[in-house]
Amino acid sequence: MKLYLTARGPVLQANGGYHPLVDPWDALVNRVELADYLRAVAAASPGEPRLDEPLLAPIGAQEVWAAGVAYLRSRAARMAESQHAGGGDFYDRVYGAARPELFFKAAGWRVRGHGEPVQIRDDANWSVPEPELALYVNARGEIVGYTIGNDMSARDLEGENPLNLPQAKIYDGSCALGPAVLVRDTPLPPDTSIELTVIRSGEVVCAGSTNLSQMHRSPAELVDWLYRATSFPQGCVLLTGTGIVPPDDFTLRSGDEVRIAIQPVGTLVNPVQ
Ligand code: DO4
Ligand code: MG
C-alpha cells in the first residue's frame, strides 16, 4: 500500500486502485493502526483507475531529521574530505560510537517532492546527492512507512570544518522526498536496494547502489535514539544515511537530473536547479 499526497489531499494506492482519502495528512500518518485502517479503506471500494495529478512532497508538519555516517562508505568519504580540517579520525569516532549522529535536516515546508527541483548552493563547489531510505515515524515513535530521501549536501563546506554541517545540509532545495510512502507493518528486507543515477545531457554521469544490509545500525535503533529526549507531536521523517558516495571528482551541475530508486517504494526524480 502506498500513500501519495496531492493538492486534493492524500490518495491511497492499494488493490489496483487509487483511493482519495478524507483525512488530512498529519492526522492520517499518526492514526493508530494505520495499515489496518488503509486496508479497510481499500477493501470498501474499487478506487479510481489512475492518479493523474501532480504529486506533492509526502509531508505535512513533520520535521525531517537525518542520520549520518550510518554506512562504512560514508565514514570513509567523510574522513577523506575532512582530513585537512583535522577531521581525519573524527568521523571514525562518530561511526564507532554508541550514540548515532542525528541532525535536523528540513522543516516540512522546505521539502521538495517528486519532479520538483533540488538545489545546489551558489557558494559551494562540491555538491552531491545523498540517496537515503527515509522512515516515516508517527508521534508514538512507531515506524509506519518508508519513502525515498535525497539529503543534498555541500561536501566542500562540511569538509572545511565539521561545524559547517548545518550550512552544508540545510538550505533551500536541499531535501527531496517521495514519490510515495510505502505503508507496511513489517521492516523492509535487508536486501532492499537503493540505486542512484545522475543524468546530464541524456548521459549517465554518476551511478551507484547499495542495500539495507550495509547499514551500521537498524532503523529501529536510530528511531529509539531520536525519540529519547525529543517529542514529535506530528511524527517525523528520519533519513537513514547514505551508503552511496559519488567519486571525489564528481559535483552536481544545474540541469542534471537525480534519480533514486528503492523498490518497492518507487523512483524519486528531481532536476537540479
Ligand atoms: O556527518 C556528516 C553527514 C553524514 C551524512 O549525511 C550521511 O552519512 O548520510
Ligand atoms: Mg546523508
PDB file of C-alpha atoms and ligand atoms in Angstrom:
ATOM      1  CA  MET A   1       0.000   0.000   0.000  1.00  0.00           C
ATOM      2  CA  LYS A   2       1.303   3.425  -0.924  1.00  0.00           C
ATOM      3  CA  LEU A   3       0.216   6.893   0.114  1.00  0.00           C
ATOM      4  CA  TYR A   4       0.598   9.845  -2.243  1.00  0.00           C
ATOM      5  CA  LEU A   5      -0.044  13.471  -1.383  1.00  0.00           C
ATOM      6  CA  THR A   6      -1.790  15.626  -3.999  1.00  0.00           C
ATOM      7  CA  ALA A   7      -3.368  19.089  -3.941  1.00  0.00           C
ATOM      8  CA  ARG A   8      -6.746  17.472  -3.129  1.00  0.00           C
ATOM      9  CA  GLY A   9      -5.256  15.527  -0.203  1.00  0.00           C
ATOM     10  CA  PRO A  10      -3.828  12.050   0.449  1.00  0.00           C
ATOM     11  CA  VAL A  11      -4.515   9.240  -2.022  1.00  0.00           C
ATOM     12  CA  LEU A  12      -4.067   5.561  -1.197  1.00  0.00           C
ATOM     13  CA  GLN A  13      -2.840   3.153  -3.868  1.00  0.00           C
ATOM     14  CA  ALA A  14      -3.964  -0.369  -2.963  1.00  0.00           C
ATOM     15  CA  ASN A  15      -5.651  -3.408  -4.532  1.00  0.00           C
ATOM     16  CA  GLY A  16      -5.075  -1.998  -8.046  1.00  0.00           C
ATOM     17  CA  GLY A  17      -6.936   1.299  -7.418  1.00  0.00           C
ATOM     18  CA  TYR A  18      -6.365   4.829  -6.171  1.00  0.00           C
ATOM     19  CA  HIS A  19      -8.495   5.826  -3.188  1.00  0.00           C
ATOM     20  CA  PRO A  20      -8.773   9.524  -2.302  1.00  0.00           C
ATOM     21  CA  LEU A  21      -8.812   9.892   1.482  1.00  0.00           C
ATOM     22  CA  VAL A  22     -10.733  12.426   3.543  1.00  0.00           C
ATOM     23  CA  ASP A  23      -8.128  12.514   6.316  1.00  0.00           C
ATOM     24  CA  PRO A  24      -5.736  15.455   6.496  1.00  0.00           C
ATOM     25  CA  TRP A  25      -2.140  14.217   6.017  1.00  0.00           C
ATOM     26  CA  ASP A  26      -0.896  14.919   9.549  1.00  0.00           C
ATOM     27  CA  ALA A  27      -3.824  13.132  11.197  1.00  0.00           C
ATOM     28  CA  LEU A  28      -3.554  10.245   8.733  1.00  0.00           C
ATOM     29  CA  VAL A  29       0.106   9.371   9.326  1.00  0.00           C
ATOM     30  CA  ASN A  30      -0.479   9.473  13.084  1.00  0.00           C
ATOM     31  CA  ARG A  31      -3.542   7.200  13.115  1.00  0.00           C
ATOM     32  CA  VAL A  32      -3.429   4.235  15.477  1.00  0.00           C
ATOM     33  CA  GLU A  33      -3.107   1.025  13.396  1.00  0.00           C
ATOM     34  CA  LEU A  34      -2.615   2.981  10.157  1.00  0.00           C
ATOM     35  CA  ALA A  35      -2.045  -0.094   7.964  1.00  0.00           C
ATOM     36  CA  ASP A  36      -5.264  -1.755   9.187  1.00  0.00           C
ATOM     37  CA  TYR A  37      -7.201   1.437   8.508  1.00  0.00           C
ATOM     38  CA  LEU A  38      -5.828   1.695   4.969  1.00  0.00           C
ATOM     39  CA  ARG A  39      -6.600  -1.965   4.259  1.00  0.00           C
ATOM     40  CA  ALA A  40     -10.212  -1.323   5.309  1.00  0.00           C
ATOM     41  CA  VAL A  41     -10.456   1.752   3.050  1.00  0.00           C
ATOM     42  CA  ALA A  42      -9.079  -0.221   0.100  1.00  0.00           C
ATOM     43  CA  ALA A  43     -11.495  -3.085   0.685  1.00  0.00           C
ATOM     44  CA  ALA A  44     -14.524  -0.770   0.731  1.00  0.00           C
ATOM     45  CA  SER A  45     -14.356   0.410  -2.905  1.00  0.00           C
ATOM     46  CA  PRO A  46     -12.538  -0.357  -6.176  1.00  0.00           C
ATOM     47  CA  GLY A  47     -10.973   3.134  -6.252  1.00  0.00           C
ATOM     48  CA  GLU A  48     -10.052   5.175  -9.311  1.00  0.00           C
ATOM     49  CA  PRO A  49      -8.043   3.532 -12.090  1.00  0.00           C
ATOM     50  CA  ARG A  50      -5.385   6.259 -12.398  1.00  0.00           C
ATOM     51  CA  LEU A  51      -3.703   9.071 -10.493  1.00  0.00           C
ATOM     52  CA  ASP A  52      -3.073  11.842 -12.996  1.00  0.00           C
ATOM     53  CA  GLU A  53      -2.438  14.770 -10.661  1.00  0.00           C
ATOM     54  CA  PRO A  54       0.965  16.208  -9.853  1.00  0.00           C
ATOM     55  CA  LEU A  55       2.426  14.831  -6.644  1.00  0.00           C
ATOM     56  CA  LEU A  56       3.371  16.962  -3.679  1.00  0.00           C
ATOM     57  CA  ALA A  57       6.157  16.032  -1.288  1.00  0.00           C
ATOM     58  CA  PRO A  58       4.584  13.479   1.064  1.00  0.00           C
ATOM     59  CA  ILE A  59       4.951  15.579   4.171  1.00  0.00           C
ATOM     60  CA  GLY A  60       2.955  17.992   6.304  1.00  0.00           C
ATOM     61  CA  ALA A  61       4.017  19.432   9.629  1.00  0.00           C
ATOM     62  CA  GLN A  62       6.610  16.693  10.194  1.00  0.00           C
ATOM     63  CA  GLU A  63      10.251  17.694  10.713  1.00  0.00           C
ATOM     64  CA  VAL A  64      12.874  15.854   8.689  1.00  0.00           C
ATOM     65  CA  TRP A  65      15.882  14.545  10.617  1.00  0.00           C
ATOM     66  CA  ALA A  66      18.810  12.582   9.267  1.00  0.00           C
ATOM     67  CA  ALA A  67      21.344  10.031  10.454  1.00  0.00           C
ATOM     68  CA  GLY A  68      24.961  10.470   9.376  1.00  0.00           C
ATOM     69  CA  VAL A  69      27.858   8.072   8.855  1.00  0.00           C
ATOM     70  CA  ALA A  70      25.478   5.144   9.014  1.00  0.00           C
ATOM     71  CA  TYR A  71      27.331   3.147   6.333  1.00  0.00           C
ATOM     72  CA  LEU A  72      31.064   2.326   6.091  1.00  0.00           C
ATOM     73  CA  ARG A  73      31.182   4.065   2.696  1.00  0.00           C
ATOM     74  CA  SER A  74      30.064   7.347   4.242  1.00  0.00           C
ATOM     75  CA  ARG A  75      32.626   7.042   7.059  1.00  0.00           C
ATOM     76  CA  ALA A  76      35.469   6.662   4.516  1.00  0.00           C
ATOM     77  CA  ALA A  77      34.264   9.613   2.414  1.00  0.00           C
ATOM     78  CA  ARG A  78      33.872  11.973   5.398  1.00  0.00           C
ATOM     79  CA  MET A  79      37.286  11.025   6.793  1.00  0.00           C
ATOM     80  CA  ALA A  80      38.901  11.815   3.437  1.00  0.00           C
ATOM     81  CA  GLU A  81      37.078  15.104   2.846  1.00  0.00           C
ATOM     82  CA  SER A  82      37.890  16.488   6.314  1.00  0.00           C
ATOM     83  CA  GLN A  83      41.479  15.302   6.735  1.00  0.00           C
ATOM     84  CA  HIS A  84      42.908  18.811   6.237  1.00  0.00           C
ATOM     85  CA  ALA A  85      40.494  20.225   8.808  1.00  0.00           C
ATOM     86  CA  GLY A  86      41.741  17.834  11.484  1.00  0.00           C
ATOM     87  CA  GLY A  87      38.736  15.585  10.989  1.00  0.00           C
ATOM     88  CA  GLY A  88      40.738  12.556   9.833  1.00  0.00           C
ATOM     89  CA  ASP A  89      39.595  10.395  12.724  1.00  0.00           C
ATOM     90  CA  PHE A  90      36.583  12.452  13.736  1.00  0.00           C
ATOM     91  CA  TYR A  91      34.113  10.533  11.579  1.00  0.00           C
ATOM     92  CA  ASP A  92      35.686   7.230  12.585  1.00  0.00           C
ATOM     93  CA  ARG A  93      34.738   8.090  16.148  1.00  0.00           C
ATOM     94  CA  VAL A  94      31.211   9.025  15.048  1.00  0.00           C
ATOM     95  CA  TYR A  95      30.852   5.670  13.258  1.00  0.00           C
ATOM     96  CA  GLY A  96      32.167   3.675  16.224  1.00  0.00           C
ATOM     97  CA  ALA A  97      30.242   5.482  18.970  1.00  0.00           C
ATOM     98  CA  ALA A  98      27.186   4.031  20.673  1.00  0.00           C
ATOM     99  CA  ARG A  99      25.284   7.265  20.002  1.00  0.00           C
ATOM    100  CA  PRO A 100      24.485   7.788  16.291  1.00  0.00           C
ATOM    101  CA  GLU A 101      24.931  11.113  14.528  1.00  0.00           C
ATOM    102  CA  LEU A 102      21.437  12.599  14.141  1.00  0.00           C
ATOM    103  CA  PHE A 103      20.868  16.058  12.741  1.00  0.00           C
ATOM    104  CA  PHE A 104      17.959  18.289  11.804  1.00  0.00           C
ATOM    105  CA  LYS A 105      17.571  18.390   8.021  1.00  0.00           C
ATOM    106  CA  ALA A 106      14.427  20.274   6.994  1.00  0.00           C
ATOM    107  CA  ALA A 107      11.097  21.687   8.027  1.00  0.00           C
ATOM    108  CA  GLY A 108       8.262  20.019   6.108  1.00  0.00           C
ATOM    109  CA  TRP A 109       7.506  23.152   4.096  1.00  0.00           C
ATOM    110  CA  ARG A 110      11.059  23.246   2.734  1.00  0.00           C
ATOM    111  CA  VAL A 111      10.970  19.707   1.305  1.00  0.00           C
ATOM    112  CA  ARG A 112      10.760  19.203  -2.472  1.00  0.00           C
ATOM    113  CA  GLY A 113       8.596  16.459  -3.953  1.00  0.00           C
ATOM    114  CA  HIS A 114       8.937  14.151  -6.947  1.00  0.00           C
ATOM    115  CA  GLY A 115       9.635  16.221 -10.078  1.00  0.00           C
ATOM    116  CA  GLU A 116      10.402  19.427  -8.181  1.00  0.00           C
ATOM    117  CA  PRO A 117      13.871  20.947  -8.395  1.00  0.00           C
ATOM    118  CA  VAL A 118      16.530  20.339  -5.794  1.00  0.00           C
ATOM    119  CA  GLN A 119      19.236  22.970  -5.469  1.00  0.00           C
ATOM    120  CA  ILE A 120      22.969  23.362  -5.125  1.00  0.00           C
ATOM    121  CA  ARG A 121      24.398  26.247  -3.127  1.00  0.00           C
ATOM    122  CA  ASP A 122      25.928  29.106  -5.140  1.00  0.00           C
ATOM    123  CA  ASP A 123      28.723  29.365  -2.572  1.00  0.00           C
ATOM    124  CA  ALA A 124      29.683  25.672  -2.761  1.00  0.00           C
ATOM    125  CA  ASN A 125      31.921  23.958  -5.322  1.00  0.00           C
ATOM    126  CA  TRP A 126      31.307  20.318  -4.462  1.00  0.00           C
ATOM    127  CA  SER A 127      27.666  19.290  -4.246  1.00  0.00           C
ATOM    128  CA  VAL A 128      26.308  15.762  -4.215  1.00  0.00           C
ATOM    129  CA  PRO A 129      23.024  13.909  -3.822  1.00  0.00           C
ATOM    130  CA  GLU A 130      22.748  11.520  -0.888  1.00  0.00           C
ATOM    131  CA  PRO A 131      20.205   8.781  -1.687  1.00  0.00           C
ATOM    132  CA  GLU A 132      18.718   7.520   1.563  1.00  0.00           C
ATOM    133  CA  LEU A 133      15.909   5.347   2.849  1.00  0.00           C
ATOM    134  CA  ALA A 134      13.533   7.634   4.765  1.00  0.00           C
ATOM    135  CA  LEU A 135      11.499   6.304   7.679  1.00  0.00           C
ATOM    136  CA  TYR A 136       8.048   7.660   8.365  1.00  0.00           C
ATOM    137  CA  VAL A 137       7.689   7.674  12.145  1.00  0.00           C
ATOM    138  CA  ASN A 138       4.464   8.557  13.961  1.00  0.00           C
ATOM    139  CA  ALA A 139       4.089  10.605  17.152  1.00  0.00           C
ATOM    140  CA  ARG A 140       4.399   7.409  19.219  1.00  0.00           C
ATOM    141  CA  GLY A 141       7.775   6.531  17.709  1.00  0.00           C
ATOM    142  CA  GLU A 142       6.424   3.703  15.527  1.00  0.00           C
ATOM    143  CA  ILE A 143       7.795   3.278  12.000  1.00  0.00           C
ATOM    144  CA  VAL A 144       4.649   3.281   9.868  1.00  0.00           C
ATOM    145  CA  GLY A 145       6.129   3.651   6.401  1.00  0.00           C
ATOM    146  CA  TYR A 146       9.071   4.238   4.106  1.00  0.00           C
ATOM    147  CA  THR A 147       9.849   6.773   1.446  1.00  0.00           C
ATOM    148  CA  ILE A 148      12.893   7.892  -0.550  1.00  0.00           C
ATOM    149  CA  GLY A 149      15.023  10.819   0.563  1.00  0.00           C
ATOM    150  CA  ASN A 150      17.711  12.932  -1.035  1.00  0.00           C
ATOM    151  CA  ASP A 151      19.975  14.554   1.582  1.00  0.00           C
ATOM    152  CA  MET A 152      21.621  17.059  -0.802  1.00  0.00           C
ATOM    153  CA  SER A 153      24.993  18.059   0.636  1.00  0.00           C
ATOM    154  CA  ALA A 154      27.800  20.558   0.030  1.00  0.00           C
ATOM    155  CA  ARG A 155      30.846  18.404   0.677  1.00  0.00           C
ATOM    156  CA  ASP A 156      33.404  21.201   0.450  1.00  0.00           C
ATOM    157  CA  LEU A 157      31.646  23.134   3.212  1.00  0.00           C
ATOM    158  CA  GLU A 158      31.363  20.145   5.518  1.00  0.00           C
ATOM    159  CA  GLY A 159      34.959  19.050   4.753  1.00  0.00           C
ATOM    160  CA  GLU A 160      36.331  22.516   5.546  1.00  0.00           C
ATOM    161  CA  ASN A 161      35.049  22.312   9.100  1.00  0.00           C
ATOM    162  CA  PRO A 162      32.636  19.801  10.682  1.00  0.00           C
ATOM    163  CA  LEU A 163      30.850  22.730  12.344  1.00  0.00           C
ATOM    164  CA  ASN A 164      29.747  23.839   8.865  1.00  0.00           C
ATOM    165  CA  LEU A 165      27.402  20.835   8.797  1.00  0.00           C
ATOM    166  CA  PRO A 166      24.156  22.849   9.128  1.00  0.00           C
ATOM    167  CA  GLN A 167      25.143  25.059   6.179  1.00  0.00           C
ATOM    168  CA  ALA A 168      26.270  22.044   4.138  1.00  0.00           C
ATOM    169  CA  LYS A 169      22.968  20.297   4.770  1.00  0.00           C
ATOM    170  CA  ILE A 170      20.185  22.837   5.333  1.00  0.00           C
ATOM    171  CA  TYR A 171      19.315  25.304   2.577  1.00  0.00           C
ATOM    172  CA  ASP A 172      16.526  25.844   0.045  1.00  0.00           C
ATOM    173  CA  GLY A 173      16.039  22.758  -2.110  1.00  0.00           C
ATOM    174  CA  SER A 174      18.423  20.595  -0.064  1.00  0.00           C
ATOM    175  CA  CYS A 175      15.894  17.882   0.768  1.00  0.00           C
ATOM    176  CA  ALA A 176      13.614  15.875  -1.507  1.00  0.00           C
ATOM    177  CA  LEU A 177      11.151  13.155  -0.509  1.00  0.00           C
ATOM    178  CA  GLY A 178       8.798  10.944  -2.472  1.00  0.00           C
ATOM    179  CA  PRO A 179       7.205   9.893  -4.684  1.00  0.00           C
ATOM    180  CA  ALA A 180       5.091   7.899  -2.176  1.00  0.00           C
ATOM    181  CA  VAL A 181       5.084   6.496   1.333  1.00  0.00           C
ATOM    182  CA  LEU A 182       5.043   2.716   1.363  1.00  0.00           C
ATOM    183  CA  VAL A 183       2.960   1.740   4.399  1.00  0.00           C
ATOM    184  CA  ARG A 184       3.766  -1.627   5.931  1.00  0.00           C
ATOM    185  CA  ASP A 185       3.781  -3.068   9.412  1.00  0.00           C
ATOM    186  CA  THR A 186       6.959  -5.111   8.948  1.00  0.00           C
ATOM    187  CA  PRO A 187      10.536  -3.884   8.311  1.00  0.00           C
ATOM    188  CA  LEU A 188      11.913  -3.801   4.763  1.00  0.00           C
ATOM    189  CA  PRO A 189      14.092  -6.825   3.955  1.00  0.00           C
ATOM    190  CA  PRO A 190      17.893  -6.328   4.261  1.00  0.00           C
ATOM    191  CA  ASP A 191      18.420  -6.987   0.542  1.00  0.00           C
ATOM    192  CA  THR A 192      16.267  -3.949  -0.369  1.00  0.00           C
ATOM    193  CA  SER A 193      18.433  -1.958  -2.768  1.00  0.00           C
ATOM    194  CA  ILE A 194      18.998   1.786  -3.077  1.00  0.00           C
ATOM    195  CA  GLU A 195      20.087   2.948  -6.523  1.00  0.00           C
ATOM    196  CA  LEU A 196      21.354   6.334  -7.634  1.00  0.00           C
ATOM    197  CA  THR A 197      21.629   7.614 -11.206  1.00  0.00           C
ATOM    198  CA  VAL A 198      22.546  11.144 -12.253  1.00  0.00           C
ATOM    199  CA  ILE A 199      21.730  12.114 -15.842  1.00  0.00           C
ATOM    200  CA  ARG A 200      23.442  15.018 -17.628  1.00  0.00           C
ATOM    201  CA  SER A 201      22.515  15.904 -21.203  1.00  0.00           C
ATOM    202  CA  GLY A 202      20.964  12.467 -21.625  1.00  0.00           C
ATOM    203  CA  GLU A 203      24.052  10.571 -20.372  1.00  0.00           C
ATOM    204  CA  VAL A 204      24.551   8.764 -17.073  1.00  0.00           C
ATOM    205  CA  VAL A 205      27.355  10.678 -15.346  1.00  0.00           C
ATOM    206  CA  CYS A 206      27.146   9.041 -11.941  1.00  0.00           C
ATOM    207  CA  ALA A 207      25.630   5.776 -10.730  1.00  0.00           C
ATOM    208  CA  GLY A 208      25.843   3.636  -7.633  1.00  0.00           C
ATOM    209  CA  SER A 209      23.938   1.221  -5.495  1.00  0.00           C
ATOM    210  CA  THR A 210      23.862  -0.280  -2.038  1.00  0.00           C
ATOM    211  CA  ASN A 211      21.393  -2.215   0.076  1.00  0.00           C
ATOM    212  CA  LEU A 212      19.999  -2.075   3.569  1.00  0.00           C
ATOM    213  CA  SER A 213      22.194  -4.900   4.843  1.00  0.00           C
ATOM    214  CA  GLN A 214      25.084  -2.394   4.661  1.00  0.00           C
ATOM    215  CA  MET A 215      23.531  -0.176   7.341  1.00  0.00           C
ATOM    216  CA  HIS A 216      25.606   0.003  10.507  1.00  0.00           C
ATOM    217  CA  ARG A 217      22.542   0.433  12.753  1.00  0.00           C
ATOM    218  CA  SER A 218      18.942  -0.692  12.381  1.00  0.00           C
ATOM    219  CA  PRO A 219      16.113   1.745  11.594  1.00  0.00           C
ATOM    220  CA  ALA A 220      14.537   0.937  14.977  1.00  0.00           C
ATOM    221  CA  GLU A 221      17.777   1.805  16.800  1.00  0.00           C
ATOM    222  CA  LEU A 222      18.019   5.164  15.009  1.00  0.00           C
ATOM    223  CA  VAL A 223      14.400   5.993  15.902  1.00  0.00           C
ATOM    224  CA  ASP A 224      14.980   4.968  19.508  1.00  0.00           C
ATOM    225  CA  TRP A 225      17.870   7.462  19.800  1.00  0.00           C
ATOM    226  CA  LEU A 226      15.964  10.238  18.054  1.00  0.00           C
ATOM    227  CA  TYR A 227      12.934   9.935  20.339  1.00  0.00           C
ATOM    228  CA  ARG A 228      14.912   9.644  23.614  1.00  0.00           C
ATOM    229  CA  ALA A 229      14.635  13.290  24.610  1.00  0.00           C
ATOM    230  CA  THR A 230      12.702  14.847  21.718  1.00  0.00           C
ATOM    231  CA  SER A 231       8.977  14.649  21.066  1.00  0.00           C
ATOM    232  CA  PHE A 232       7.348  14.827  17.641  1.00  0.00           C
ATOM    233  CA  PRO A 233       3.648  15.582  18.112  1.00  0.00           C
ATOM    234  CA  GLN A 234       3.035  15.287  14.333  1.00  0.00           C
ATOM    235  CA  GLY A 235       5.522  12.451  13.789  1.00  0.00           C
ATOM    236  CA  CYS A 236       8.694  12.914  11.784  1.00  0.00           C
ATOM    237  CA  VAL A 237      10.696  11.654   8.832  1.00  0.00           C
ATOM    238  CA  LEU A 238      14.133  10.202   9.521  1.00  0.00           C
ATOM    239  CA  LEU A 239      16.652   9.802   6.690  1.00  0.00           C
ATOM    240  CA  THR A 240      18.890   6.838   7.475  1.00  0.00           C
ATOM    241  CA  GLY A 241      22.213   7.938   5.969  1.00  0.00           C
ATOM    242  CA  THR A 242      23.872   7.377   2.643  1.00  0.00           C
ATOM    243  CA  GLY A 243      25.752   4.304   1.522  1.00  0.00           C
ATOM    244  CA  ILE A 244      26.429   5.736  -1.953  1.00  0.00           C
ATOM    245  CA  VAL A 245      29.041   8.456  -2.359  1.00  0.00           C
ATOM    246  CA  PRO A 246      29.953   9.695  -5.867  1.00  0.00           C
ATOM    247  CA  PRO A 247      33.623   9.785  -6.880  1.00  0.00           C
ATOM    248  CA  ASP A 248      35.563  12.755  -5.470  1.00  0.00           C
ATOM    249  CA  ASP A 249      35.791  14.476  -8.868  1.00  0.00           C
ATOM    250  CA  PHE A 250      32.008  14.498  -9.273  1.00  0.00           C
ATOM    251  CA  THR A 251      29.892  17.523  -8.467  1.00  0.00           C
ATOM    252  CA  LEU A 252      26.282  18.150  -9.438  1.00  0.00           C
ATOM    253  CA  ARG A 253      25.520  20.844 -12.005  1.00  0.00           C
ATOM    254  CA  SER A 254      22.425  22.825 -12.733  1.00  0.00           C
ATOM    255  CA  GLY A 255      20.417  20.900 -15.368  1.00  0.00           C
ATOM    256  CA  ASP A 256      21.333  17.446 -14.021  1.00  0.00           C
ATOM    257  CA  GLU A 257      18.583  15.004 -13.121  1.00  0.00           C
ATOM    258  CA  VAL A 258      18.887  12.923  -9.942  1.00  0.00           C
ATOM    259  CA  ARG A 259      17.076   9.578  -9.855  1.00  0.00           C
ATOM    260  CA  ILE A 260      16.893   7.493  -6.699  1.00  0.00           C
ATOM    261  CA  ALA A 261      15.160   4.111  -6.791  1.00  0.00           C
ATOM    262  CA  ILE A 262      14.178   1.997  -3.813  1.00  0.00           C
ATOM    263  CA  GLN A 263      11.886  -0.790  -4.931  1.00  0.00           C
ATOM    264  CA  PRO A 264       9.151  -1.323  -3.809  1.00  0.00           C
ATOM    265  CA  VAL A 265       8.740   2.383  -2.901  1.00  0.00           C
ATOM    266  CA  GLY A 266       9.400   3.678  -6.434  1.00  0.00           C
ATOM    267  CA  THR A 267      11.767   6.192  -8.014  1.00  0.00           C
ATOM    268  CA  LEU A 268      12.276   9.767  -6.842  1.00  0.00           C
ATOM    269  CA  VAL A 269      13.279  12.035  -9.745  1.00  0.00           C
ATOM    270  CA  ASN A 270      14.380  15.654  -9.300  1.00  0.00           C
ATOM    271  CA  PRO A 271      16.015  18.094 -11.706  1.00  0.00           C
ATOM    272  CA  VAL A 272      18.859  20.159 -10.250  1.00  0.00           C
ATOM    273  CA  GLN A 273      18.136  23.892 -10.400  1.00  0.00           C
TER     274      GLN A 273
HETATM  275  O1  DO4 B   1      28.363  13.802   9.064  1.00  0.00           O
HETATM  276  C1  DO4 B   1      28.032  14.251   8.023  1.00  0.00           C
HETATM  277  C2  DO4 B   1      26.824  13.874   7.272  1.00  0.00           C
HETATM  278  C3  DO4 B   1      26.723  12.426   7.012  1.00  0.00           C
HETATM  279  C4  DO4 B   1      25.552  12.067   6.178  1.00  0.00           C
HETATM  280  O2  DO4 B   1      24.678  12.844   5.847  1.00  0.00           O
HETATM  281  C5  DO4 B   1      25.432  10.665   5.739  1.00  0.00           C
HETATM  282  O3  DO4 B   1      26.280   9.821   6.067  1.00  0.00           O
HETATM  283  O4  DO4 B   1      24.456  10.359   5.055  1.00  0.00           O
HETATM  284 MG    MG B   2      23.175  11.947   4.455  1.00  0.00          MG
END
